[in-house]
mmCIF file of C-alpha atoms in Angstrom:
data_model
loop_
_atom_site.group_PDB
_atom_site.id
_atom_site.type_symbol
_atom_site.label_atom_id
_atom_site.label_comp_id
_atom_site.label_asym_id
_atom_site.label_seq_id
_atom_site.Cartn_x
_atom_site.Cartn_y
_atom_site.Cartn_z
ATOM 1 C CA UNK A 1 20.086 -24.033 2.452
ATOM 2 C CA UNK A 2 21.087 -26.168 5.425
ATOM 3 C CA UNK A 3 24.273 -25.748 7.459
ATOM 4 C CA UNK A 4 26.521 -28.651 8.478
ATOM 5 C CA UNK A 5 29.639 -28.060 10.561
ATOM 6 C CA UNK A 6 32.539 -30.493 10.668
ATOM 7 C CA UNK A 7 34.663 -31.336 13.700
ATOM 8 C CA UNK A 8 37.086 -34.186 13.035
ATOM 9 C CA UNK A 9 40.556 -35.555 13.634
ATOM 10 C CA UNK A 10 41.071 -36.193 9.895
ATOM 11 C CA UNK A 11 43.690 -33.474 9.420
ATOM 12 C CA UNK A 12 44.413 -31.933 6.009
ATOM 13 C CA UNK A 13 47.211 -34.152 4.689
ATOM 14 C CA UNK A 14 45.182 -37.137 3.524
ATOM 15 C CA UNK A 15 42.117 -37.575 1.315
ATOM 16 C CA UNK A 16 39.754 -38.388 4.186
ATOM 17 C CA UNK A 17 38.492 -34.830 4.747
ATOM 18 C CA UNK A 18 37.829 -34.364 1.017
ATOM 19 C CA UNK A 19 36.018 -37.706 0.864
ATOM 20 C CA UNK A 20 33.773 -36.603 3.711
ATOM 21 C CA UNK A 21 32.925 -33.292 2.064
ATOM 22 C CA UNK A 22 32.367 -34.930 -1.313
ATOM 23 C CA UNK A 23 29.964 -37.417 0.258
ATOM 24 C CA UNK A 24 27.981 -34.607 1.864
ATOM 25 C CA UNK A 25 27.813 -32.599 -1.347
ATOM 26 C CA UNK A 26 26.729 -35.661 -3.325
ATOM 27 C CA UNK A 27 23.652 -36.009 -1.130
ATOM 28 C CA UNK A 28 23.026 -32.293 -0.641
ATOM 29 C CA UNK A 29 24.695 -30.143 -3.321
ATOM 30 C CA UNK A 30 23.486 -26.833 -1.880
ATOM 31 C CA UNK A 31 24.561 -27.525 1.709
ATOM 32 C CA UNK A 32 26.652 -24.885 3.478
ATOM 33 C CA UNK A 33 29.679 -26.756 4.870
ATOM 34 C CA UNK A 34 31.612 -25.071 7.676
ATOM 35 C CA UNK A 35 34.866 -26.431 9.069
ATOM 36 C CA UNK A 36 35.133 -25.999 12.813
ATOM 37 C CA UNK A 37 38.381 -27.964 12.901
ATOM 38 C CA UNK A 38 39.968 -31.057 11.415
ATOM 39 C CA UNK A 39 43.054 -30.776 13.619
ATOM 40 C CA UNK A 40 41.805 -32.524 16.744
ATOM 41 C CA UNK A 41 44.523 -34.868 18.050
ATOM 42 C CA UNK A 42 43.627 -38.417 17.026
ATOM 43 C CA UNK A 43 40.783 -39.880 19.122
ATOM 44 C CA UNK A 44 40.932 -36.999 21.637
ATOM 45 C CA UNK A 45 37.251 -36.526 22.454
ATOM 46 C CA UNK A 46 37.827 -34.082 25.322
ATOM 47 C CA UNK A 47 39.779 -31.750 23.017
ATOM 48 C CA UNK A 48 37.053 -31.979 20.364
ATOM 49 C CA UNK A 49 34.309 -31.357 22.919
ATOM 50 C CA UNK A 50 36.044 -28.213 24.203
ATOM 51 C CA UNK A 51 36.366 -26.770 20.696
ATOM 52 C CA UNK A 52 32.824 -27.599 19.590
ATOM 53 C CA UNK A 53 31.270 -26.504 22.881
ATOM 54 C CA UNK A 54 32.761 -23.051 22.439
ATOM 55 C CA UNK A 55 31.862 -22.807 18.750
ATOM 56 C CA UNK A 56 28.378 -24.217 18.178
ATOM 57 C CA UNK A 57 26.336 -21.594 20.124
ATOM 58 C CA UNK A 58 27.351 -18.990 17.536
ATOM 59 C CA UNK A 59 25.662 -20.876 14.694
ATOM 60 C CA UNK A 60 22.009 -20.421 13.645
ATOM 61 C CA UNK A 61 19.294 -22.653 15.047
ATOM 62 C CA UNK A 62 18.890 -26.032 13.323
ATOM 63 C CA UNK A 63 22.556 -26.182 12.331
ATOM 64 C CA UNK A 64 23.788 -29.777 12.145
ATOM 65 C CA UNK A 65 27.154 -30.519 13.750
ATOM 66 C CA UNK A 66 28.867 -33.639 12.408
ATOM 67 C CA UNK A 67 31.500 -35.036 14.805
ATOM 68 C CA UNK A 68 34.107 -37.361 13.335
ATOM 69 C CA UNK A 69 36.175 -38.378 16.366
ATOM 70 C CA UNK A 70 36.869 -42.034 17.199
ATOM 71 C CA UNK A 71 34.086 -43.082 14.841
ATOM 72 C CA UNK A 72 35.633 -46.189 13.227
ATOM 73 C CA UNK A 73 33.272 -49.153 13.126
ATOM 74 C CA UNK A 74 32.985 -51.176 16.332
ATOM 75 C CA UNK A 75 30.341 -53.660 17.434
ATOM 76 C CA UNK A 76 30.274 -51.991 20.858
ATOM 77 C CA UNK A 77 29.841 -48.387 19.715
ATOM 78 C CA UNK A 78 26.496 -46.817 18.901
ATOM 79 C CA UNK A 79 26.095 -44.001 16.420
ATOM 80 C CA UNK A 80 23.635 -41.395 17.597
ATOM 81 C CA UNK A 81 21.943 -38.170 16.550
ATOM 82 C CA UNK A 82 21.049 -35.573 19.153
ATOM 83 C CA UNK A 83 18.896 -32.475 19.330
ATOM 84 C CA UNK A 84 19.906 -29.987 22.002
ATOM 85 C CA UNK A 85 19.145 -26.293 22.349
ATOM 86 C CA UNK A 86 17.839 -26.107 18.775
ATOM 87 C CA UNK A 87 20.992 -27.653 17.300
ATOM 88 C CA UNK A 88 21.566 -31.142 15.917
ATOM 89 C CA UNK A 89 24.630 -33.302 16.499
ATOM 90 C CA UNK A 90 25.695 -36.557 14.828
ATOM 91 C CA UNK A 91 28.529 -38.720 16.109
ATOM 92 C CA UNK A 92 29.685 -41.853 17.865
ATOM 93 C CA UNK A 93 28.371 -42.476 21.374
ATOM 94 C CA UNK A 94 31.886 -42.630 22.806
ATOM 95 C CA UNK A 95 31.457 -40.152 25.651
ATOM 96 C CA UNK A 96 31.901 -36.935 23.701
ATOM 97 C CA UNK A 97 28.283 -35.865 24.165
ATOM 98 C CA UNK A 98 28.571 -36.054 27.953
ATOM 99 C CA UNK A 99 31.559 -33.671 27.693
ATOM 100 C CA UNK A 100 29.871 -31.393 25.175
ATOM 101 C CA UNK A 101 26.733 -30.596 27.178
ATOM 102 C CA UNK A 102 26.290 -29.443 30.767
ATOM 103 C CA UNK A 103 23.055 -31.397 31.036
ATOM 104 C CA UNK A 104 21.506 -34.435 29.393
ATOM 105 C CA UNK A 105 20.563 -33.600 25.775
ATOM 106 C CA UNK A 106 16.889 -33.129 24.984
ATOM 107 C CA UNK A 107 16.405 -35.819 22.317
ATOM 108 C CA UNK A 108 18.697 -38.724 21.417
ATOM 109 C CA UNK A 109 18.235 -41.498 18.861
ATOM 110 C CA UNK A 110 20.439 -44.414 17.973
ATOM 111 C CA UNK A 111 20.867 -44.323 14.215
ATOM 112 C CA UNK A 112 19.325 -47.288 12.380
ATOM 113 C CA UNK A 113 20.615 -46.302 8.950
ATOM 114 C CA UNK A 114 21.863 -49.381 7.116
ATOM 115 C CA UNK A 115 25.642 -49.516 6.870
ATOM 116 C CA UNK A 116 26.964 -49.818 3.314
ATOM 117 C CA UNK A 117 29.586 -52.566 3.520
ATOM 118 C CA UNK A 118 31.727 -50.630 1.045
ATOM 119 C CA UNK A 119 32.294 -48.027 3.767
ATOM 120 C CA UNK A 120 32.438 -50.389 6.750
ATOM 121 C CA UNK A 121 35.748 -48.932 7.932
ATOM 122 C CA UNK A 122 34.709 -45.338 7.219
ATOM 123 C CA UNK A 123 31.143 -44.875 8.543
ATOM 124 C CA UNK A 124 31.803 -41.144 8.674
ATOM 125 C CA UNK A 125 31.182 -40.885 4.905
ATOM 126 C CA UNK A 126 28.179 -43.209 4.988
ATOM 127 C CA UNK A 127 25.975 -43.386 8.097
ATOM 128 C CA UNK A 128 27.020 -39.995 9.482
ATOM 129 C CA UNK A 129 26.649 -38.247 6.128
ATOM 130 C CA UNK A 130 23.183 -39.711 5.542
ATOM 131 C CA UNK A 131 22.033 -38.668 9.014
ATOM 132 C CA UNK A 132 23.515 -35.163 8.809
ATOM 133 C CA UNK A 133 22.045 -34.355 5.400
ATOM 134 C CA UNK A 134 18.655 -35.762 6.428
ATOM 135 C CA UNK A 135 18.571 -33.367 9.376
ATOM 136 C CA UNK A 136 19.974 -30.430 7.384
ATOM 137 C CA UNK A 137 17.089 -30.858 4.931
ATOM 138 C CA UNK A 138 14.620 -30.523 7.797
ATOM 139 C CA UNK A 139 14.083 -34.233 8.445
ATOM 140 C CA UNK A 140 13.025 -35.625 11.818
ATOM 141 C CA UNK A 141 15.163 -37.555 14.294
ATOM 142 C CA UNK A 142 12.505 -40.256 14.578
ATOM 143 C CA UNK A 143 12.919 -41.105 10.886
ATOM 144 C CA UNK A 144 16.586 -42.111 11.231
ATOM 145 C CA UNK A 145 16.743 -43.778 14.626
ATOM 146 C CA UNK A 146 15.113 -45.086 17.774
ATOM 147 C CA UNK A 147 15.009 -43.105 21.034
ATOM 148 C CA UNK A 148 17.593 -43.934 23.705
ATOM 149 C CA UNK A 149 17.528 -42.767 27.295
ATOM 150 C CA UNK A 150 21.234 -42.886 28.157
ATOM 151 C CA UNK A 151 24.471 -41.843 26.504
ATOM 152 C CA UNK A 152 28.033 -42.937 27.239
ATOM 153 C CA UNK A 153 29.494 -40.971 30.125
ATOM 154 C CA UNK A 154 33.023 -39.601 30.414
ATOM 155 C CA UNK A 155 34.364 -37.438 33.197
ATOM 156 C CA UNK A 156 36.318 -34.237 32.658
ATOM 157 C CA UNK A 157 39.119 -33.384 35.037
ATOM 158 C CA UNK A 158 37.588 -30.719 37.266
ATOM 159 C CA UNK A 159 39.450 -28.140 39.363
ATOM 160 C CA UNK A 160 40.080 -29.022 42.995
ATOM 161 C CA UNK A 161 38.709 -26.399 45.378
ATOM 162 C CA UNK A 162 40.081 -25.733 48.840
ATOM 163 C CA UNK A 163 39.172 -22.879 51.142
ATOM 164 C CA UNK A 164 41.380 -20.253 49.514
ATOM 165 C CA UNK A 165 42.853 -22.179 46.588
ATOM 166 C CA UNK A 166 41.746 -23.459 43.183
ATOM 167 C CA UNK A 167 43.964 -26.121 41.632
ATOM 168 C CA UNK A 168 43.299 -26.435 37.929
ATOM 169 C CA UNK A 169 45.008 -27.771 34.847
ATOM 170 C CA UNK A 170 45.749 -26.849 31.235
ATOM 171 C CA UNK A 171 43.045 -28.265 28.947
ATOM 172 C CA UNK A 172 43.684 -26.474 25.638
ATOM 173 C CA UNK A 173 46.404 -24.570 23.799
ATOM 174 C CA UNK A 174 45.197 -22.504 20.873
ATOM 175 C CA UNK A 175 46.898 -21.543 17.608
ATOM 176 C CA UNK A 176 48.418 -18.451 19.222
ATOM 177 C CA UNK A 177 49.858 -20.656 21.995
ATOM 178 C CA UNK A 178 47.550 -19.098 24.588
ATOM 179 C CA UNK A 179 47.147 -21.541 27.461
ATOM 180 C CA UNK A 180 43.547 -22.252 28.506
ATOM 181 C CA UNK A 181 42.772 -23.871 31.852
ATOM 182 C CA UNK A 182 39.721 -25.667 33.221
ATOM 183 C CA UNK A 183 39.057 -22.818 35.694
ATOM 184 C CA UNK A 184 35.875 -21.035 34.634
ATOM 185 C CA UNK A 185 35.059 -17.398 35.278
ATOM 186 C CA UNK A 186 32.047 -18.368 37.409
ATOM 187 C CA UNK A 187 34.176 -20.608 39.636
ATOM 188 C CA UNK A 188 36.952 -18.033 39.947
ATOM 189 C CA UNK A 189 34.499 -15.272 40.924
ATOM 190 C CA UNK A 190 32.671 -17.490 43.401
ATOM 191 C CA UNK A 191 35.843 -18.431 45.286
ATOM 192 C CA UNK A 192 37.569 -15.059 44.928
ATOM 193 C CA UNK A 193 34.939 -12.988 46.769
ATOM 194 C CA UNK A 194 36.645 -9.735 45.674
ATOM 195 C CA UNK A 195 39.986 -10.788 47.177
ATOM 196 C CA UNK A 196 43.425 -10.382 45.648
ATOM 197 C CA UNK A 197 44.955 -13.477 44.093
ATOM 198 C CA UNK A 198 48.212 -15.010 42.910
ATOM 199 C CA UNK A 199 48.219 -17.378 39.943
ATOM 200 C CA UNK A 200 51.071 -19.889 40.252
ATOM 201 C CA UNK A 201 52.371 -22.104 37.434
ATOM 202 C CA UNK A 202 55.572 -23.914 36.624
ATOM 203 C CA UNK A 203 58.024 -23.643 39.532
ATOM 204 C CA UNK A 204 58.180 -19.923 40.136
ATOM 205 C CA UNK A 205 55.988 -18.095 37.614
ATOM 206 C CA UNK A 206 53.204 -15.931 39.026
ATOM 207 C CA UNK A 207 50.576 -13.442 37.860
ATOM 208 C CA UNK A 208 48.660 -11.257 40.321
ATOM 209 C CA UNK A 209 46.255 -9.273 38.152
ATOM 210 C CA UNK A 210 43.493 -10.058 35.697
ATOM 211 C CA UNK A 211 43.599 -8.308 32.343
ATOM 212 C CA UNK A 212 40.627 -7.353 30.188
ATOM 213 C CA UNK A 213 42.477 -7.791 26.892
ATOM 214 C CA UNK A 214 45.821 -9.032 25.552
ATOM 215 C CA UNK A 215 47.221 -5.566 24.806
ATOM 216 C CA UNK A 216 46.756 -4.383 28.382
ATOM 217 C CA UNK A 217 50.400 -5.275 29.118
ATOM 218 C CA UNK A 218 53.562 -4.471 27.201
ATOM 219 C CA UNK A 219 54.545 -6.721 24.287
ATOM 220 C CA UNK A 220 56.369 -9.785 25.565
ATOM 221 C CA UNK A 221 54.836 -9.598 29.057
ATOM 222 C CA UNK A 222 52.683 -12.363 30.478
ATOM 223 C CA UNK A 223 49.084 -11.901 31.578
ATOM 224 C CA UNK A 224 45.971 -13.817 32.530
ATOM 225 C CA UNK A 225 42.399 -13.124 31.488
ATOM 226 C CA UNK A 226 39.052 -14.731 30.788
ATOM 227 C CA UNK A 227 38.753 -15.108 27.039
ATOM 228 C CA UNK A 228 35.845 -15.932 24.774
ATOM 229 C CA UNK A 229 35.576 -19.428 26.292
ATOM 230 C CA UNK A 230 35.091 -17.937 29.798
ATOM 231 C CA UNK A 231 38.012 -20.057 30.995
ATOM 232 C CA UNK A 232 41.101 -18.630 32.651
ATOM 233 C CA UNK A 233 43.874 -18.127 30.075
ATOM 234 C CA UNK A 234 47.581 -17.523 30.458
ATOM 235 C CA UNK A 235 49.022 -15.543 27.551
ATOM 236 C CA UNK A 236 51.915 -13.371 26.435
ATOM 237 C CA UNK A 237 51.128 -10.205 24.516
ATOM 238 C CA UNK A 238 52.362 -10.852 20.950
ATOM 239 C CA UNK A 239 54.144 -13.972 22.208
ATOM 240 C CA UNK A 240 53.714 -17.726 22.424
ATOM 241 C CA UNK A 241 52.901 -18.424 26.057
ATOM 242 C CA UNK A 242 52.912 -22.204 25.870
ATOM 243 C CA UNK A 243 56.449 -22.432 24.530
ATOM 244 C CA UNK A 244 57.982 -19.464 26.330
ATOM 245 C CA UNK A 245 56.488 -20.380 29.702
ATOM 246 C CA UNK A 246 56.901 -24.135 29.271
ATOM 247 C CA UNK A 247 53.221 -24.961 29.740
ATOM 248 C CA UNK A 248 51.671 -28.085 28.230
ATOM 249 C CA UNK A 249 48.360 -29.943 28.259
ATOM 250 C CA UNK A 250 47.719 -31.398 31.691
ATOM 251 C CA UNK A 251 50.080 -29.085 33.569
ATOM 252 C CA UNK A 252 48.846 -27.875 36.945
ATOM 253 C CA UNK A 253 48.056 -24.236 37.759
ATOM 254 C CA UNK A 254 47.124 -22.888 41.181
ATOM 255 C CA UNK A 255 45.197 -19.778 42.178
ATOM 256 C CA UNK A 256 45.615 -18.617 45.761
ATOM 257 C CA UNK A 257 43.287 -15.953 47.155
ATOM 258 C CA UNK A 258 44.307 -13.691 50.018
ATOM 259 C CA UNK A 259 43.115 -10.609 51.845
ATOM 260 C CA UNK A 260 44.106 -7.241 50.506
ATOM 261 C CA UNK A 261 47.098 -5.697 52.184
ATOM 262 C CA UNK A 262 46.294 -2.444 53.972
#
């Protein structure tokens, strides 16, 4: 039984998500369909890449990850299938793969599956479904496309590093309203060098200590920690940090490192 995960911006209000799942089941009735999310903001490939990047490593080898973000038919957009680290990915070559992987993927093919004109405006339920089920059944990349050397490149907004300061930004807000920044644990540790720090955000909010877990502070108190994504998070124990602290996507955060006071 093959596994296909779904990451889309289709939402749950309309029939589009059901049409996608029905198309997959029609071609592969015994497939194991797993929703990663259908709540990606419309066309937001960086948001989708962050979610999928933090989810896919937990799936078994040979899982197929179908990506339905900004996939509407266009003469200038290629549809590709990728094998990387024993996982398969199918989606539009719109830059999302350059955000999803830290290095160039191992194998990439441009799909040459014939488009059914009936689904011209919804290739997700046609070309993508055919490619994903082919791979989930154990099929080869070479049978559904031709090798390509390059993929579309997009740049993430990276933290700015000064001698004793990291300037980062909010890149994701989860269901619990925890605020996730683009400052990774590796970067923080490398610049910190065992020094004390002050995390600044908004006009006057600060945090000066890392927590190991959310319940390390009293309910209603703010904290920062490195969560499962290994990115610096700002949270409130049993509270909604984004709303209560006034933090939104794109907002700037600053970490200043300083010598310990004797």
